[in-house]
Amino acid sequence: MPGITDLKLLLAGMKPDLVEGEFVYCSVPASALAGYIHMNPVGLFQEREGVTLILPVETARQAGLPAEPAMRMITLEIHSSLEAVGLTAAFATALGNEGISANVVAGYYHDHIFVPAADAVRAMAALQALSAAQRPV
């Protein structure tokens, strides 16, 4: 089933979900990735400088990796198309207006927004308000 591309539908139905736990971004050398893959990162991205892993904070600590800043993950429960236009801009603007930084990872089905742990409740409120503003009265 293809993802949704209509921005109004995406915003109205995005259903942000605050995922349990805190996460951290860590970088490891690409040559060492095999030694970390067993940690089941929720995200992994290869860059020239190394491989970024998104790990639960406690997993990173146990591995001796930096465990700050702690982030919370908000998953938008709508199946957005990878070709949808404007969704990231809309929620980034809503969060930016609240002074909340956002680090976005797009999966095949959903967008996942990582926000500072201390701002997670405010981020959820901002995203829920953005979604509610798009729903028919």
JSON list of C-alpha atoms in Angstrom, two decimals:
[
{"chain": "A", "resi": 1, "resn": "MET", "atom": "CA", "xyz": [0.00, 0.00, 0.00]},
{"chain": "A", "resi": 2, "resn": "PRO", "atom": "CA", "xyz": [1.52, 3.34, -1.00]},
{"chain": "A", "resi": 3, "resn": "GLY", "atom": "CA", "xyz": [2.04, 6.07, 1.56]},
{"chain": "A", "resi": 4, "resn": "ILE", "atom": "CA", "xyz": [-0.04, 9.24, 1.77]},
{"chain": "A", "resi": 5, "resn": "THR", "atom": "CA", "xyz": [1.20, 12.31, -0.10]},
{"chain": "A", "resi": 6, "resn": "ASP", "atom": "CA", "xyz": [-1.59, 14.82, 0.65]},
{"chain": "A", "resi": 7, "resn": "LEU", "atom": "CA", "xyz": [-0.17, 17.23, 3.25]},
{"chain": "A", "resi": 8, "resn": "LYS", "atom": "CA", "xyz": [-3.51, 18.09, 4.84]},
{"chain": "A", "resi": 9, "resn": "LEU", "atom": "CA", "xyz": [-4.31, 14.40, 5.32]},
{"chain": "A", "resi": 10, "resn": "LEU", "atom": "CA", "xyz": [-0.82, 13.73, 6.68]},
{"chain": "A", "resi": 11, "resn": "LEU", "atom": "CA", "xyz": [-1.04, 16.52, 9.23]},
{"chain": "A", "resi": 12, "resn": "ALA", "atom": "CA", "xyz": [-4.61, 15.72, 10.29]},
{"chain": "A", "resi": 13, "resn": "GLY", "atom": "CA", "xyz": [-3.84, 12.04, 10.78]},
{"chain": "A", "resi": 14, "resn": "MET", "atom": "CA", "xyz": [-0.22, 12.03, 11.91]},
{"chain": "A", "resi": 15, "resn": "LYS", "atom": "CA", "xyz": [-1.03, 10.72, 15.44]},
{"chain": "A", "resi": 16, "resn": "PRO", "atom": "CA", "xyz": [2.24, 11.47, 17.21]},
{"chain": "A", "resi": 17, "resn": "ASP", "atom": "CA", "xyz": [3.27, 8.72, 19.61]},
{"chain": "A", "resi": 18, "resn": "LEU", "atom": "CA", "xyz": [5.89, 9.32, 22.31]},
{"chain": "A", "resi": 19, "resn": "VAL", "atom": "CA", "xyz": [7.96, 6.13, 22.31]},
{"chain": "A", "resi": 20, "resn": "GLU", "atom": "CA", "xyz": [9.05, 4.73, 25.66]},
{"chain": "A", "resi": 21, "resn": "GLY", "atom": "CA", "xyz": [12.63, 5.38, 26.73]},
{"chain": "A", "resi": 22, "resn": "GLU", "atom": "CA", "xyz": [15.43, 7.79, 25.96]},
{"chain": "A", "resi": 23, "resn": "PHE", "atom": "CA", "xyz": [17.85, 7.57, 23.07]},
{"chain": "A", "resi": 24, "resn": "VAL", "atom": "CA", "xyz": [21.24, 8.96, 22.15]},
{"chain": "A", "resi": 25, "resn": "TYR", "atom": "CA", "xyz": [23.11, 9.50, 18.89]},
{"chain": "A", "resi": 26, "resn": "CYS", "atom": "CA", "xyz": [26.59, 7.90, 18.87]},
{"chain": "A", "resi": 27, "resn": "SER", "atom": "CA", "xyz": [29.26, 7.72, 16.19]},
{"chain": "A", "resi": 28, "resn": "VAL", "atom": "CA", "xyz": [31.51, 4.71, 15.70]},
{"chain": "A", "resi": 29, "resn": "PRO", "atom": "CA", "xyz": [34.12, 4.00, 13.02]},
{"chain": "A", "resi": 30, "resn": "ALA", "atom": "CA", "xyz": [32.68, 2.15, 10.04]},
{"chain": "A", "resi": 31, "resn": "SER", "atom": "CA", "xyz": [35.37, -0.50, 10.47]},
{"chain": "A", "resi": 32, "resn": "ALA", "atom": "CA", "xyz": [34.02, -1.21, 13.99]},
{"chain": "A", "resi": 33, "resn": "LEU", "atom": "CA", "xyz": [30.32, -1.45, 13.09]},
{"chain": "A", "resi": 34, "resn": "ALA", "atom": "CA", "xyz": [30.23, -5.24, 13.43]},
{"chain": "A", "resi": 35, "resn": "GLY", "atom": "CA", "xyz": [31.10, -4.83, 17.11]},
{"chain": "A", "resi": 36, "resn": "TYR", "atom": "CA", "xyz": [28.03, -2.64, 17.72]},
{"chain": "A", "resi": 37, "resn": "ILE", "atom": "CA", "xyz": [25.32, -4.08, 15.48]},
{"chain": "A", "resi": 38, "resn": "HIS", "atom": "CA", "xyz": [24.26, -6.57, 18.19]},
{"chain": "A", "resi": 39, "resn": "MET", "atom": "CA", "xyz": [23.00, -3.57, 20.19]},
{"chain": "A", "resi": 40, "resn": "ASN", "atom": "CA", "xyz": [20.02, -3.33, 17.83]},
{"chain": "A", "resi": 41, "resn": "PRO", "atom": "CA", "xyz": [20.13, 0.40, 17.16]},
{"chain": "A", "resi": 42, "resn": "VAL", "atom": "CA", "xyz": [16.77, 2.01, 16.34]},
{"chain": "A", "resi": 43, "resn": "GLY", "atom": "CA", "xyz": [18.63, 3.95, 13.66]},
{"chain": "A", "resi": 44, "resn": "LEU", "atom": "CA", "xyz": [21.87, 3.62, 11.72]},
{"chain": "A", "resi": 45, "resn": "PHE", "atom": "CA", "xyz": [23.33, 5.93, 9.10]},
{"chain": "A", "resi": 46, "resn": "GLN", "atom": "CA", "xyz": [26.72, 5.79, 7.42]},
{"chain": "A", "resi": 47, "resn": "GLU", "atom": "CA", "xyz": [28.59, 9.05, 6.86]},
{"chain": "A", "resi": 48, "resn": "ARG", "atom": "CA", "xyz": [32.14, 9.72, 5.68]},
{"chain": "A", "resi": 49, "resn": "GLU", "atom": "CA", "xyz": [33.26, 10.33, 9.25]},
{"chain": "A", "resi": 50, "resn": "GLY", "atom": "CA", "xyz": [31.75, 7.15, 10.69]},
{"chain": "A", "resi": 51, "resn": "VAL", "atom": "CA", "xyz": [28.49, 5.36, 11.40]},
{"chain": "A", "resi": 52, "resn": "THR", "atom": "CA", "xyz": [25.82, 7.07, 13.46]},
{"chain": "A", "resi": 53, "resn": "LEU", "atom": "CA", "xyz": [23.91, 4.74, 15.76]},
{"chain": "A", "resi": 54, "resn": "ILE", "atom": "CA", "xyz": [20.74, 5.74, 17.58]},
{"chain": "A", "resi": 55, "resn": "LEU", "atom": "CA", "xyz": [20.71, 3.67, 20.74]},
{"chain": "A", "resi": 56, "resn": "PRO", "atom": "CA", "xyz": [18.82, 3.54, 24.01]},
{"chain": "A", "resi": 57, "resn": "VAL", "atom": "CA", "xyz": [20.74, 5.64, 26.54]},
{"chain": "A", "resi": 58, "resn": "GLU", "atom": "CA", "xyz": [21.44, 2.68, 28.83]},
{"chain": "A", "resi": 59, "resn": "THR", "atom": "CA", "xyz": [22.75, 0.57, 25.95]},
{"chain": "A", "resi": 60, "resn": "ALA", "atom": "CA", "xyz": [25.17, 3.35, 24.98]},
{"chain": "A", "resi": 61, "resn": "ARG", "atom": "CA", "xyz": [26.34, 3.73, 28.59]},
{"chain": "A", "resi": 62, "resn": "GLN", "atom": "CA", "xyz": [26.97, 0.00, 28.95]},
{"chain": "A", "resi": 63, "resn": "ALA", "atom": "CA", "xyz": [29.08, 0.10, 25.78]},
{"chain": "A", "resi": 64, "resn": "GLY", "atom": "CA", "xyz": [31.08, 3.08, 27.05]},
{"chain": "A", "resi": 65, "resn": "LEU", "atom": "CA", "xyz": [29.67, 5.37, 24.35]},
{"chain": "A", "resi": 66, "resn": "PRO", "atom": "CA", "xyz": [28.61, 8.97, 24.99]},
{"chain": "A", "resi": 67, "resn": "ALA", "atom": "CA", "xyz": [25.09, 9.00, 26.44]},
{"chain": "A", "resi": 68, "resn": "GLU", "atom": "CA", "xyz": [24.16, 12.66, 26.03]},
{"chain": "A", "resi": 69, "resn": "PRO", "atom": "CA", "xyz": [22.13, 14.50, 25.04]},
{"chain": "A", "resi": 70, "resn": "ALA", "atom": "CA", "xyz": [19.21, 12.24, 25.93]},
{"chain": "A", "resi": 71, "resn": "MET", "atom": "CA", "xyz": [16.49, 12.34, 23.29]},
{"chain": "A", "resi": 72, "resn": "ARG", "atom": "CA", "xyz": [12.92, 11.09, 23.12]},
{"chain": "A", "resi": 73, "resn": "MET", "atom": "CA", "xyz": [11.49, 9.58, 19.96]},
{"chain": "A", "resi": 74, "resn": "ILE", "atom": "CA", "xyz": [8.12, 10.65, 18.63]},
{"chain": "A", "resi": 75, "resn": "THR", "atom": "CA", "xyz": [6.75, 8.44, 15.86]},
{"chain": "A", "resi": 76, "resn": "LEU", "atom": "CA", "xyz": [4.15, 9.84, 13.50]},
{"chain": "A", "resi": 77, "resn": "GLU", "atom": "CA", "xyz": [1.79, 6.90, 13.15]},
{"chain": "A", "resi": 78, "resn": "ILE", "atom": "CA", "xyz": [0.58, 7.81, 9.65]},
{"chain": "A", "resi": 79, "resn": "HIS", "atom": "CA", "xyz": [2.08, 6.02, 6.63]},
{"chain": "A", "resi": 80, "resn": "SER", "atom": "CA", "xyz": [3.68, 8.95, 4.86]},
{"chain": "A", "resi": 81, "resn": "SER", "atom": "CA", "xyz": [5.00, 8.57, 1.35]},
{"chain": "A", "resi": 82, "resn": "LEU", "atom": "CA", "xyz": [8.72, 9.09, 0.87]},
{"chain": "A", "resi": 83, "resn": "GLU", "atom": "CA", "xyz": [7.64, 11.53, -1.87]},
{"chain": "A", "resi": 84, "resn": "ALA", "atom": "CA", "xyz": [5.31, 13.59, 0.33]},
{"chain": "A", "resi": 85, "resn": "VAL", "atom": "CA", "xyz": [6.06, 17.32, 0.25]},
{"chain": "A", "resi": 86, "resn": "GLY", "atom": "CA", "xyz": [5.84, 19.62, 3.26]},
{"chain": "A", "resi": 87, "resn": "LEU", "atom": "CA", "xyz": [5.34, 17.27, 6.22]},
{"chain": "A", "resi": 88, "resn": "THR", "atom": "CA", "xyz": [8.83, 17.71, 7.64]},
{"chain": "A", "resi": 89, "resn": "ALA", "atom": "CA", "xyz": [8.69, 21.47, 7.11]},
{"chain": "A", "resi": 90, "resn": "ALA", "atom": "CA", "xyz": [5.31, 21.71, 8.86]},
{"chain": "A", "resi": 91, "resn": "PHE", "atom": "CA", "xyz": [6.25, 19.82, 12.00]},
{"chain": "A", "resi": 92, "resn": "ALA", "atom": "CA", "xyz": [9.74, 21.32, 12.14]},
{"chain": "A", "resi": 93, "resn": "THR", "atom": "CA", "xyz": [8.17, 24.79, 12.00]},
{"chain": "A", "resi": 94, "resn": "ALA", "atom": "CA", "xyz": [5.69, 23.92, 14.75]},
{"chain": "A", "resi": 95, "resn": "LEU", "atom": "CA", "xyz": [8.49, 22.62, 16.97]},
{"chain": "A", "resi": 96, "resn": "GLY", "atom": "CA", "xyz": [10.81, 25.50, 16.06]},
{"chain": "A", "resi": 97, "resn": "ASN", "atom": "CA", "xyz": [8.11, 27.99, 17.07]},
{"chain": "A", "resi": 98, "resn": "GLU", "atom": "CA", "xyz": [8.26, 26.37, 20.52]},
{"chain": "A", "resi": 99, "resn": "GLY", "atom": "CA", "xyz": [12.07, 26.50, 20.62]},
{"chain": "A", "resi": 100, "resn": "ILE", "atom": "CA", "xyz": [12.37, 22.71, 20.34]},
{"chain": "A", "resi": 101, "resn": "SER", "atom": "CA", "xyz": [15.09, 21.14, 18.22]},
{"chain": "A", "resi": 102, "resn": "ALA", "atom": "CA", "xyz": [14.11, 18.22, 16.03]},
{"chain": "A", "resi": 103, "resn": "ASN", "atom": "CA", "xyz": [16.22, 15.48, 14.48]},
{"chain": "A", "resi": 104, "resn": "VAL", "atom": "CA", "xyz": [14.18, 13.57, 11.92]},
{"chain": "A", "resi": 105, "resn": "VAL", "atom": "CA", "xyz": [14.63, 10.04, 10.64]},
{"chain": "A", "resi": 106, "resn": "ALA", "atom": "CA", "xyz": [12.30, 8.81, 7.92]},
{"chain": "A", "resi": 107, "resn": "GLY", "atom": "CA", "xyz": [11.59, 5.12, 7.67]},
{"chain": "A", "resi": 108, "resn": "TYR", "atom": "CA", "xyz": [9.66, 3.50, 4.84]},
{"chain": "A", "resi": 109, "resn": "TYR", "atom": "CA", "xyz": [6.36, 3.81, 6.72]},
{"chain": "A", "resi": 110, "resn": "HIS", "atom": "CA", "xyz": [6.77, 6.54, 9.32]},
{"chain": "A", "resi": 111, "resn": "ASP", "atom": "CA", "xyz": [8.67, 9.65, 10.31]},
{"chain": "A", "resi": 112, "resn": "HIS", "atom": "CA", "xyz": [10.45, 9.57, 13.66]},
{"chain": "A", "resi": 113, "resn": "ILE", "atom": "CA", "xyz": [11.32, 12.82, 15.40]},
{"chain": "A", "resi": 114, "resn": "PHE", "atom": "CA", "xyz": [14.00, 12.90, 18.08]},
{"chain": "A", "resi": 115, "resn": "VAL", "atom": "CA", "xyz": [13.64, 15.81, 20.50]},
{"chain": "A", "resi": 116, "resn": "PRO", "atom": "CA", "xyz": [15.52, 16.68, 23.69]},
{"chain": "A", "resi": 117, "resn": "ALA", "atom": "CA", "xyz": [14.10, 14.57, 26.52]},
{"chain": "A", "resi": 118, "resn": "ALA", "atom": "CA", "xyz": [13.26, 17.67, 28.58]},
{"chain": "A", "resi": 119, "resn": "ASP", "atom": "CA", "xyz": [11.12, 19.02, 25.71]},
{"chain": "A", "resi": 120, "resn": "ALA", "atom": "CA", "xyz": [9.20, 15.83, 24.86]},
{"chain": "A", "resi": 121, "resn": "VAL", "atom": "CA", "xyz": [5.89, 16.79, 26.52]},
{"chain": "A", "resi": 122, "resn": "ARG", "atom": "CA", "xyz": [5.91, 20.24, 24.92]},
{"chain": "A", "resi": 123, "resn": "ALA", "atom": "CA", "xyz": [6.81, 18.69, 21.56]},
{"chain": "A", "resi": 124, "resn": "MET", "atom": "CA", "xyz": [3.88, 16.30, 21.79]},
{"chain": "A", "resi": 125, "resn": "ALA", "atom": "CA", "xyz": [1.53, 19.20, 22.60]},
{"chain": "A", "resi": 126, "resn": "ALA", "atom": "CA", "xyz": [2.82, 21.20, 19.63]},
{"chain": "A", "resi": 127, "resn": "LEU", "atom": "CA", "xyz": [2.42, 18.25, 17.24]},
{"chain": "A", "resi": 128, "resn": "GLN", "atom": "CA", "xyz": [-1.04, 17.41, 18.54]},
{"chain": "A", "resi": 129, "resn": "ALA", "atom": "CA", "xyz": [-2.11, 21.05, 18.11]},
{"chain": "A", "resi": 130, "resn": "LEU", "atom": "CA", "xyz": [-0.72, 21.09, 14.55]},
{"chain": "A", "resi": 131, "resn": "SER", "atom": "CA", "xyz": [-2.65, 17.92, 13.75]},
{"chain": "A", "resi": 132, "resn": "ALA", "atom": "CA", "xyz": [-5.90, 19.14, 15.35]},
{"chain": "A", "resi": 133, "resn": "ALA", "atom": "CA", "xyz": [-5.76, 22.40, 13.37]},
{"chain": "A", "resi": 134, "resn": "GLN", "atom": "CA", "xyz": [-5.97, 20.37, 10.13]},
{"chain": "A", "resi": 135, "resn": "ARG", "atom": "CA", "xyz": [-8.99, 18.28, 11.07]},
{"chain": "A", "resi": 136, "resn": "PRO", "atom": "CA", "xyz": [-12.44, 19.26, 9.83]},
{"chain": "A", "resi": 137, "resn": "VAL", "atom": "CA", "xyz": [-14.64, 20.88, 12.45]}
]
